[in-house]
Amino acid sequence: MKPLRHILWAIFVICHCHVSAETIEKEGIRYFVVKCDPQKVRIVWRDPEGRQIRDFPAAKSFLESQGEKPWLLMNGGIFEPGGIPSGLLVQSGEELCPVNRKEGAGNFFLKPNGIFLIGRQGARVVDAGAFPLNNEVVRFAVQSGPILLINGKTHPAFNKGSDSRLLRNGVGVMKDGRVIFAISDRKGTKSPNLYEFADFFRSQGCSDALFLDGDISQMRFGAEMSRPSNQFGSIIAVVE
């Protein structure tokens, strides 16, 4: 018998056929994957009173208060103690945190790191060093790192044979302009290293992709969005 989690995911795919959602296995690693148009994506961190939106139930309530109907939530980029985004955060056209170009240790600072953004020209993943972009009006953006793919090339620091296999989630932009979100299966028999995670996005038609976060990552849909979740520094939503 299939685990309940996988049955629910299959039901979700059938019931929301206007967005592609599926389970994909590559090289023994199982990923939960959602593909959608850029205009369905929101990134949230604070409400109008300045209060942080740290978990999925709070994000769902906030989006509904704004007249949105979320059906998928996933954590955004790496953050600092207290839930402060480690880098750029743009919500509804307002820059709430600036670009971070500092040097440091850890995944976020493994240069090049990058920015996932939704702008007038659609969705993009760009090198943080190239931001701000000329003639681009950014509606939503989150910075994280490292970049997985840039212009079709894997991050030069990744090691194909690395034994650092962990839960990972990320975002890419496909050649047709659609956004793809992916998270590895926490309960799978194998987790990806960063090289394999980058190669997964390439196999889905992405030339640019960004690592978002690791061990605390979660993706939820439907009634699961109202259940207690981990706390994050930003939350990405796909809305109806």
PDB file of C-alpha atoms in Angstrom:
ATOM      1  CA  MET A   1       0.000   0.000   0.000  1.00  0.00           C
ATOM      2  CA  LYS A   2       1.257   3.492  -0.825  1.00  0.00           C
ATOM      3  CA  PRO A   3       1.944   5.796   2.153  1.00  0.00           C
ATOM      4  CA  LEU A   4      -0.954   8.172   2.871  1.00  0.00           C
ATOM      5  CA  ARG A   5       1.289  11.120   2.074  1.00  0.00           C
ATOM      6  CA  HIS A   6       1.739   9.924  -1.515  1.00  0.00           C
ATOM      7  CA  ILE A   7      -1.962   9.152  -1.918  1.00  0.00           C
ATOM      8  CA  LEU A   8      -2.856  12.676  -0.805  1.00  0.00           C
ATOM      9  CA  TRP A   9      -0.304  14.127  -3.224  1.00  0.00           C
ATOM     10  CA  ALA A  10      -1.836  12.158  -6.098  1.00  0.00           C
ATOM     11  CA  ILE A  11      -5.317  13.428  -5.173  1.00  0.00           C
ATOM     12  CA  PHE A  12      -3.941  16.961  -5.086  1.00  0.00           C
ATOM     13  CA  VAL A  13      -2.593  16.624  -8.615  1.00  0.00           C
ATOM     14  CA  ILE A  14      -5.939  15.410  -9.949  1.00  0.00           C
ATOM     15  CA  CYS A  15      -7.959  18.132  -8.214  1.00  0.00           C
ATOM     16  CA  HIS A  16      -5.769  21.047  -9.309  1.00  0.00           C
ATOM     17  CA  CYS A  17      -5.071  20.282 -12.939  1.00  0.00           C
ATOM     18  CA  HIS A  18      -4.618  23.994 -13.795  1.00  0.00           C
ATOM     19  CA  VAL A  19      -1.189  23.729 -12.147  1.00  0.00           C
ATOM     20  CA  SER A  20       1.208  20.868 -12.765  1.00  0.00           C
ATOM     21  CA  ALA A  21       2.032  18.974  -9.571  1.00  0.00           C
ATOM     22  CA  GLU A  22       3.711  15.606  -9.494  1.00  0.00           C
ATOM     23  CA  THR A  23       6.145  13.268  -7.809  1.00  0.00           C
ATOM     24  CA  ILE A  24       9.320  12.731  -9.840  1.00  0.00           C
ATOM     25  CA  GLU A  25      12.087  10.245  -9.122  1.00  0.00           C
ATOM     26  CA  LYS A  26      15.588  10.799 -10.497  1.00  0.00           C
ATOM     27  CA  GLU A  27      18.618   8.661  -9.687  1.00  0.00           C
ATOM     28  CA  GLY A  28      16.802   7.067  -6.765  1.00  0.00           C
ATOM     29  CA  ILE A  29      15.783  10.412  -5.236  1.00  0.00           C
ATOM     30  CA  ARG A  30      12.104  11.325  -4.969  1.00  0.00           C
ATOM     31  CA  TYR A  31      10.998  14.943  -5.365  1.00  0.00           C
ATOM     32  CA  PHE A  32       7.643  16.655  -4.904  1.00  0.00           C
ATOM     33  CA  VAL A  33       7.344  19.152  -7.746  1.00  0.00           C
ATOM     34  CA  VAL A  34       4.988  22.009  -8.612  1.00  0.00           C
ATOM     35  CA  LYS A  35       5.098  23.996 -11.851  1.00  0.00           C
ATOM     36  CA  CYS A  36       3.060  27.167 -12.254  1.00  0.00           C
ATOM     37  CA  ASP A  37       2.783  30.497 -14.030  1.00  0.00           C
ATOM     38  CA  PRO A  38       4.722  33.356 -12.388  1.00  0.00           C
ATOM     39  CA  GLN A  39       1.578  35.382 -11.694  1.00  0.00           C
ATOM     40  CA  LYS A  40       0.431  32.710  -9.227  1.00  0.00           C
ATOM     41  CA  VAL A  41       3.488  33.179  -6.968  1.00  0.00           C
ATOM     42  CA  ARG A  42       3.563  35.264  -3.777  1.00  0.00           C
ATOM     43  CA  ILE A  43       6.374  35.741  -1.232  1.00  0.00           C
ATOM     44  CA  VAL A  44       5.464  36.915   2.263  1.00  0.00           C
ATOM     45  CA  TRP A  45       7.338  37.854   5.418  1.00  0.00           C
ATOM     46  CA  ARG A  46       5.449  40.670   7.171  1.00  0.00           C
ATOM     47  CA  ASP A  47       1.868  41.820   7.528  1.00  0.00           C
ATOM     48  CA  PRO A  48       0.778  45.495   7.201  1.00  0.00           C
ATOM     49  CA  GLU A  49       1.420  46.042  10.944  1.00  0.00           C
ATOM     50  CA  GLY A  50       5.014  44.855  10.579  1.00  0.00           C
ATOM     51  CA  ARG A  51       4.498  41.525  12.318  1.00  0.00           C
ATOM     52  CA  GLN A  52       6.528  38.636  10.960  1.00  0.00           C
ATOM     53  CA  ILE A  53       4.719  35.797   9.197  1.00  0.00           C
ATOM     54  CA  ARG A  54       6.758  32.838  10.378  1.00  0.00           C
ATOM     55  CA  ASP A  55       4.670  29.697   9.782  1.00  0.00           C
ATOM     56  CA  PHE A  56       2.212  28.220   7.304  1.00  0.00           C
ATOM     57  CA  PRO A  57      -1.029  28.831   9.246  1.00  0.00           C
ATOM     58  CA  ALA A  58      -0.088  32.512   9.656  1.00  0.00           C
ATOM     59  CA  ALA A  59       0.790  32.795   5.953  1.00  0.00           C
ATOM     60  CA  LYS A  60      -2.495  31.178   4.936  1.00  0.00           C
ATOM     61  CA  SER A  61      -4.500  33.544   7.170  1.00  0.00           C
ATOM     62  CA  PHE A  62      -2.589  36.587   5.926  1.00  0.00           C
ATOM     63  CA  LEU A  63      -3.051  35.729   2.262  1.00  0.00           C
ATOM     64  CA  GLU A  64      -6.749  35.070   2.754  1.00  0.00           C
ATOM     65  CA  SER A  65      -7.072  38.454   4.483  1.00  0.00           C
ATOM     66  CA  GLN A  66      -5.637  39.976   1.293  1.00  0.00           C
ATOM     67  CA  GLY A  67      -8.286  38.289  -0.849  1.00  0.00           C
ATOM     68  CA  GLU A  68      -5.981  35.493  -2.036  1.00  0.00           C
ATOM     69  CA  LYS A  69      -6.690  31.768  -2.002  1.00  0.00           C
ATOM     70  CA  PRO A  70      -3.452  29.858  -1.312  1.00  0.00           C
ATOM     71  CA  TRP A  71      -3.345  26.187  -2.176  1.00  0.00           C
ATOM     72  CA  LEU A  72       0.386  25.539  -1.760  1.00  0.00           C
ATOM     73  CA  LEU A  73       2.927  26.888   0.744  1.00  0.00           C
ATOM     74  CA  MET A  74       6.683  26.315   0.911  1.00  0.00           C
ATOM     75  CA  ASN A  75       9.442  27.979   2.902  1.00  0.00           C
ATOM     76  CA  GLY A  76      11.567  30.627   1.223  1.00  0.00           C
ATOM     77  CA  GLY A  77      15.246  31.479   1.623  1.00  0.00           C
ATOM     78  CA  ILE A  78      17.800  31.097   4.394  1.00  0.00           C
ATOM     79  CA  PHE A  79      17.296  33.381   7.392  1.00  0.00           C
ATOM     80  CA  GLU A  80      19.029  34.694  10.507  1.00  0.00           C
ATOM     81  CA  PRO A  81      18.087  34.193  14.185  1.00  0.00           C
ATOM     82  CA  GLY A  82      14.761  35.835  14.903  1.00  0.00           C
ATOM     83  CA  GLY A  83      13.417  35.008  11.454  1.00  0.00           C
ATOM     84  CA  ILE A  84      15.175  37.859   9.614  1.00  0.00           C
ATOM     85  CA  PRO A  85      15.831  37.012   5.924  1.00  0.00           C
ATOM     86  CA  SER A  86      19.561  36.683   5.258  1.00  0.00           C
ATOM     87  CA  GLY A  87      19.264  38.814   2.132  1.00  0.00           C
ATOM     88  CA  LEU A  88      16.864  40.562  -0.204  1.00  0.00           C
ATOM     89  CA  LEU A  89      13.156  40.285   0.499  1.00  0.00           C
ATOM     90  CA  VAL A  90      10.597  42.113  -1.642  1.00  0.00           C
ATOM     91  CA  GLN A  91       6.914  41.712  -0.813  1.00  0.00           C
ATOM     92  CA  SER A  92       4.197  43.273  -2.991  1.00  0.00           C
ATOM     93  CA  GLY A  93       6.708  45.687  -4.527  1.00  0.00           C
ATOM     94  CA  GLU A  94       8.178  46.849  -1.187  1.00  0.00           C
ATOM     95  CA  GLU A  95      11.803  46.068  -0.309  1.00  0.00           C
ATOM     96  CA  LEU A  96      11.722  44.864   3.299  1.00  0.00           C
ATOM     97  CA  CYS A  97      15.338  43.603   3.464  1.00  0.00           C
ATOM     98  CA  PRO A  98      18.264  44.735   1.277  1.00  0.00           C
ATOM     99  CA  VAL A  99      20.549  42.634  -0.903  1.00  0.00           C
ATOM    100  CA  ASN A 100      23.312  40.961   1.104  1.00  0.00           C
ATOM    101  CA  ARG A 101      26.682  40.869  -0.688  1.00  0.00           C
ATOM    102  CA  LYS A 102      28.807  40.136   2.390  1.00  0.00           C
ATOM    103  CA  GLU A 103      31.287  37.287   2.686  1.00  0.00           C
ATOM    104  CA  GLY A 104      30.631  34.515   5.184  1.00  0.00           C
ATOM    105  CA  ALA A 105      30.389  30.802   5.883  1.00  0.00           C
ATOM    106  CA  GLY A 106      27.568  28.434   4.991  1.00  0.00           C
ATOM    107  CA  ASN A 107      25.347  27.821   1.988  1.00  0.00           C
ATOM    108  CA  PHE A 108      23.965  31.339   1.753  1.00  0.00           C
ATOM    109  CA  PHE A 109      27.435  32.831   1.285  1.00  0.00           C
ATOM    110  CA  LEU A 110      28.716  30.251  -1.218  1.00  0.00           C
ATOM    111  CA  LYS A 111      29.122  32.663  -4.139  1.00  0.00           C
ATOM    112  CA  PRO A 112      27.505  33.081  -6.474  1.00  0.00           C
ATOM    113  CA  ASN A 113      24.350  33.201  -4.447  1.00  0.00           C
ATOM    114  CA  GLY A 114      21.168  34.364  -6.066  1.00  0.00           C
ATOM    115  CA  ILE A 115      17.760  35.981  -6.098  1.00  0.00           C
ATOM    116  CA  PHE A 116      14.463  34.480  -7.196  1.00  0.00           C
ATOM    117  CA  LEU A 117      12.152  37.247  -8.327  1.00  0.00           C
ATOM    118  CA  ILE A 118       8.814  37.911  -9.932  1.00  0.00           C
ATOM    119  CA  GLY A 119       8.899  41.062 -12.032  1.00  0.00           C
ATOM    120  CA  ARG A 120       7.259  42.786 -14.943  1.00  0.00           C
ATOM    121  CA  GLN A 121       9.090  40.418 -17.292  1.00  0.00           C
ATOM    122  CA  GLY A 122       8.047  37.270 -15.420  1.00  0.00           C
ATOM    123  CA  ALA A 123      10.084  35.020 -13.128  1.00  0.00           C
ATOM    124  CA  ARG A 124      13.877  35.004 -12.982  1.00  0.00           C
ATOM    125  CA  VAL A 125      16.749  33.593 -10.979  1.00  0.00           C
ATOM    126  CA  VAL A 126      19.698  35.988 -11.083  1.00  0.00           C
ATOM    127  CA  ASP A 127      23.143  36.345  -9.535  1.00  0.00           C
ATOM    128  CA  ALA A 128      22.762  38.582  -6.466  1.00  0.00           C
ATOM    129  CA  GLY A 129      25.794  40.517  -7.686  1.00  0.00           C
ATOM    130  CA  ALA A 130      23.809  41.651 -10.743  1.00  0.00           C
ATOM    131  CA  PHE A 131      20.945  43.146  -8.709  1.00  0.00           C
ATOM    132  CA  PRO A 132      19.226  45.583  -9.164  1.00  0.00           C
ATOM    133  CA  LEU A 133      18.302  44.858 -12.765  1.00  0.00           C
ATOM    134  CA  ASN A 134      17.824  47.551 -15.367  1.00  0.00           C
ATOM    135  CA  ASN A 135      14.221  48.263 -16.372  1.00  0.00           C
ATOM    136  CA  GLU A 136      12.774  45.629 -14.034  1.00  0.00           C
ATOM    137  CA  VAL A 137       9.962  46.346 -11.588  1.00  0.00           C
ATOM    138  CA  VAL A 138      10.170  43.658  -8.893  1.00  0.00           C
ATOM    139  CA  ARG A 139       6.931  42.550  -7.229  1.00  0.00           C
ATOM    140  CA  PHE A 140       8.295  39.679  -5.139  1.00  0.00           C
ATOM    141  CA  ALA A 141      11.853  38.499  -4.451  1.00  0.00           C
ATOM    142  CA  VAL A 142      13.863  36.389  -2.045  1.00  0.00           C
ATOM    143  CA  GLN A 143      17.632  35.942  -1.844  1.00  0.00           C
ATOM    144  CA  SER A 144      19.278  32.663  -0.889  1.00  0.00           C
ATOM    145  CA  GLY A 145      22.256  30.596  -1.839  1.00  0.00           C
ATOM    146  CA  PRO A 146      23.993  29.024  -3.432  1.00  0.00           C
ATOM    147  CA  ILE A 147      22.755  29.320  -6.990  1.00  0.00           C
ATOM    148  CA  LEU A 148      22.251  25.818  -8.352  1.00  0.00           C
ATOM    149  CA  LEU A 149      22.289  26.670 -12.060  1.00  0.00           C
ATOM    150  CA  ILE A 150      23.151  29.900 -13.836  1.00  0.00           C
ATOM    151  CA  ASN A 151      22.892  30.088 -17.622  1.00  0.00           C
ATOM    152  CA  GLY A 152      22.720  26.295 -17.691  1.00  0.00           C
ATOM    153  CA  LYS A 153      25.962  25.781 -15.756  1.00  0.00           C
ATOM    154  CA  THR A 154      26.187  24.015 -12.389  1.00  0.00           C
ATOM    155  CA  HIS A 155      27.692  25.990  -9.512  1.00  0.00           C
ATOM    156  CA  PRO A 156      31.480  25.461  -9.793  1.00  0.00           C
ATOM    157  CA  ALA A 157      31.869  24.545  -6.108  1.00  0.00           C
ATOM    158  CA  PHE A 158      29.573  21.508  -6.287  1.00  0.00           C
ATOM    159  CA  ASN A 159      31.128  18.055  -6.109  1.00  0.00           C
ATOM    160  CA  LYS A 160      29.341  15.313  -8.016  1.00  0.00           C
ATOM    161  CA  GLY A 161      30.552  12.691  -5.528  1.00  0.00           C
ATOM    162  CA  SER A 162      29.696  14.646  -2.381  1.00  0.00           C
ATOM    163  CA  ASP A 163      28.269  12.573   0.477  1.00  0.00           C
ATOM    164  CA  SER A 164      26.447  15.607   1.915  1.00  0.00           C
ATOM    165  CA  ARG A 165      22.942  14.256   1.315  1.00  0.00           C
ATOM    166  CA  LEU A 166      20.188  16.263   2.973  1.00  0.00           C
ATOM    167  CA  LEU A 167      16.593  17.389   2.600  1.00  0.00           C
ATOM    168  CA  ARG A 168      16.622  20.300   0.141  1.00  0.00           C
ATOM    169  CA  ASN A 169      14.138  22.637  -1.507  1.00  0.00           C
ATOM    170  CA  GLY A 170      14.644  25.066  -4.355  1.00  0.00           C
ATOM    171  CA  VAL A 171      13.154  27.005  -7.237  1.00  0.00           C
ATOM    172  CA  GLY A 172      13.921  27.253 -10.926  1.00  0.00           C
ATOM    173  CA  VAL A 173      12.618  28.974 -14.033  1.00  0.00           C
ATOM    174  CA  MET A 174      11.849  26.816 -17.047  1.00  0.00           C
ATOM    175  CA  LYS A 175      12.509  27.796 -20.645  1.00  0.00           C
ATOM    176  CA  ASP A 176       8.784  28.405 -21.209  1.00  0.00           C
ATOM    177  CA  GLY A 177       8.763  30.921 -18.330  1.00  0.00           C
ATOM    178  CA  ARG A 178       7.000  28.735 -15.796  1.00  0.00           C
ATOM    179  CA  VAL A 179       8.279  28.469 -12.237  1.00  0.00           C
ATOM    180  CA  ILE A 180       9.200  25.092 -10.761  1.00  0.00           C
ATOM    181  CA  PHE A 181       9.349  24.426  -7.024  1.00  0.00           C
ATOM    182  CA  ALA A 182      10.881  21.188  -5.778  1.00  0.00           C
ATOM    183  CA  ILE A 183      11.552  19.561  -2.430  1.00  0.00           C
ATOM    184  CA  SER A 184      13.168  16.201  -1.845  1.00  0.00           C
ATOM    185  CA  ASP A 185      11.179  13.581   0.042  1.00  0.00           C
ATOM    186  CA  ARG A 186      12.195  13.613   3.703  1.00  0.00           C
ATOM    187  CA  LYS A 187      11.120   9.980   4.015  1.00  0.00           C
ATOM    188  CA  GLY A 188      12.737   8.811   0.793  1.00  0.00           C
ATOM    189  CA  THR A 189      15.474   6.209   0.693  1.00  0.00           C
ATOM    190  CA  LYS A 190      18.012   8.734  -0.617  1.00  0.00           C
ATOM    191  CA  SER A 191      18.513  12.510  -0.363  1.00  0.00           C
ATOM    192  CA  PRO A 192      20.338  14.678  -2.932  1.00  0.00           C
ATOM    193  CA  ASN A 193      23.676  16.405  -2.703  1.00  0.00           C
ATOM    194  CA  LEU A 194      23.808  19.894  -4.208  1.00  0.00           C
ATOM    195  CA  TYR A 195      25.233  18.671  -7.526  1.00  0.00           C
ATOM    196  CA  GLU A 196      22.351  16.205  -7.947  1.00  0.00           C
ATOM    197  CA  PHE A 197      19.819  18.833  -6.883  1.00  0.00           C
ATOM    198  CA  ALA A 198      21.118  21.195  -9.571  1.00  0.00           C
ATOM    199  CA  ASP A 199      21.029  18.395 -12.129  1.00  0.00           C
ATOM    200  CA  PHE A 200      17.401  17.697 -11.240  1.00  0.00           C
ATOM    201  CA  PHE A 201      16.406  21.246 -12.179  1.00  0.00           C
ATOM    202  CA  ARG A 202      18.368  20.941 -15.424  1.00  0.00           C
ATOM    203  CA  SER A 203      16.451  17.753 -16.243  1.00  0.00           C
ATOM    204  CA  GLN A 204      13.219  19.747 -15.876  1.00  0.00           C
ATOM    205  CA  GLY A 205      14.219  22.289 -18.490  1.00  0.00           C
ATOM    206  CA  CYS A 206      15.735  24.984 -16.261  1.00  0.00           C
ATOM    207  CA  SER A 207      18.817  26.986 -17.138  1.00  0.00           C
ATOM    208  CA  ASP A 208      18.648  28.928 -13.836  1.00  0.00           C
ATOM    209  CA  ALA A 209      17.764  27.586 -10.377  1.00  0.00           C
ATOM    210  CA  LEU A 210      18.319  28.551  -6.749  1.00  0.00           C
ATOM    211  CA  PHE A 211      18.755  26.566  -3.530  1.00  0.00           C
ATOM    212  CA  LEU A 212      16.331  27.839  -0.890  1.00  0.00           C
ATOM    213  CA  ASP A 213      16.940  25.904   2.329  1.00  0.00           C
ATOM    214  CA  GLY A 214      17.661  22.536   3.822  1.00  0.00           C
ATOM    215  CA  ASP A 215      16.760  20.434   6.800  1.00  0.00           C
ATOM    216  CA  ILE A 216      13.771  22.449   8.092  1.00  0.00           C
ATOM    217  CA  SER A 217      12.145  22.740   4.653  1.00  0.00           C
ATOM    218  CA  GLN A 218       8.473  21.882   4.163  1.00  0.00           C
ATOM    219  CA  MET A 219       5.862  21.958   1.374  1.00  0.00           C
ATOM    220  CA  ARG A 220       2.149  21.743   2.136  1.00  0.00           C
ATOM    221  CA  PHE A 221      -1.172  22.029   0.368  1.00  0.00           C
ATOM    222  CA  GLY A 222      -4.899  21.905   1.113  1.00  0.00           C
ATOM    223  CA  ALA A 223      -5.917  21.343   4.735  1.00  0.00           C
ATOM    224  CA  GLU A 224      -2.275  20.639   5.619  1.00  0.00           C
ATOM    225  CA  MET A 225      -1.512  24.377   5.340  1.00  0.00           C
ATOM    226  CA  SER A 226      -3.496  25.015   8.536  1.00  0.00           C
ATOM    227  CA  ARG A 227      -1.482  22.544  10.607  1.00  0.00           C
ATOM    228  CA  PRO A 228       1.448  23.800  12.753  1.00  0.00           C
ATOM    229  CA  SER A 229       4.655  24.015  10.721  1.00  0.00           C
ATOM    230  CA  ASN A 230       8.290  24.882  11.234  1.00  0.00           C
ATOM    231  CA  GLN A 231       9.099  28.579  11.535  1.00  0.00           C
ATOM    232  CA  PHE A 232      10.743  30.308   8.589  1.00  0.00           C
ATOM    233  CA  GLY A 233      12.174  33.652   7.493  1.00  0.00           C
ATOM    234  CA  SER A 234       9.881  33.905   4.458  1.00  0.00           C
ATOM    235  CA  ILE A 235       7.147  31.822   2.871  1.00  0.00           C
ATOM    236  CA  ILE A 236       6.395  31.247  -0.814  1.00  0.00           C
ATOM    237  CA  ALA A 237       2.803  30.649  -1.868  1.00  0.00           C
ATOM    238  CA  VAL A 238       1.134  29.507  -5.054  1.00  0.00           C
ATOM    239  CA  VAL A 239      -2.355  30.988  -5.180  1.00  0.00           C
ATOM    240  CA  GLU A 240      -5.445  30.205  -7.205  1.00  0.00           C
TER     241      GLU A 240
END
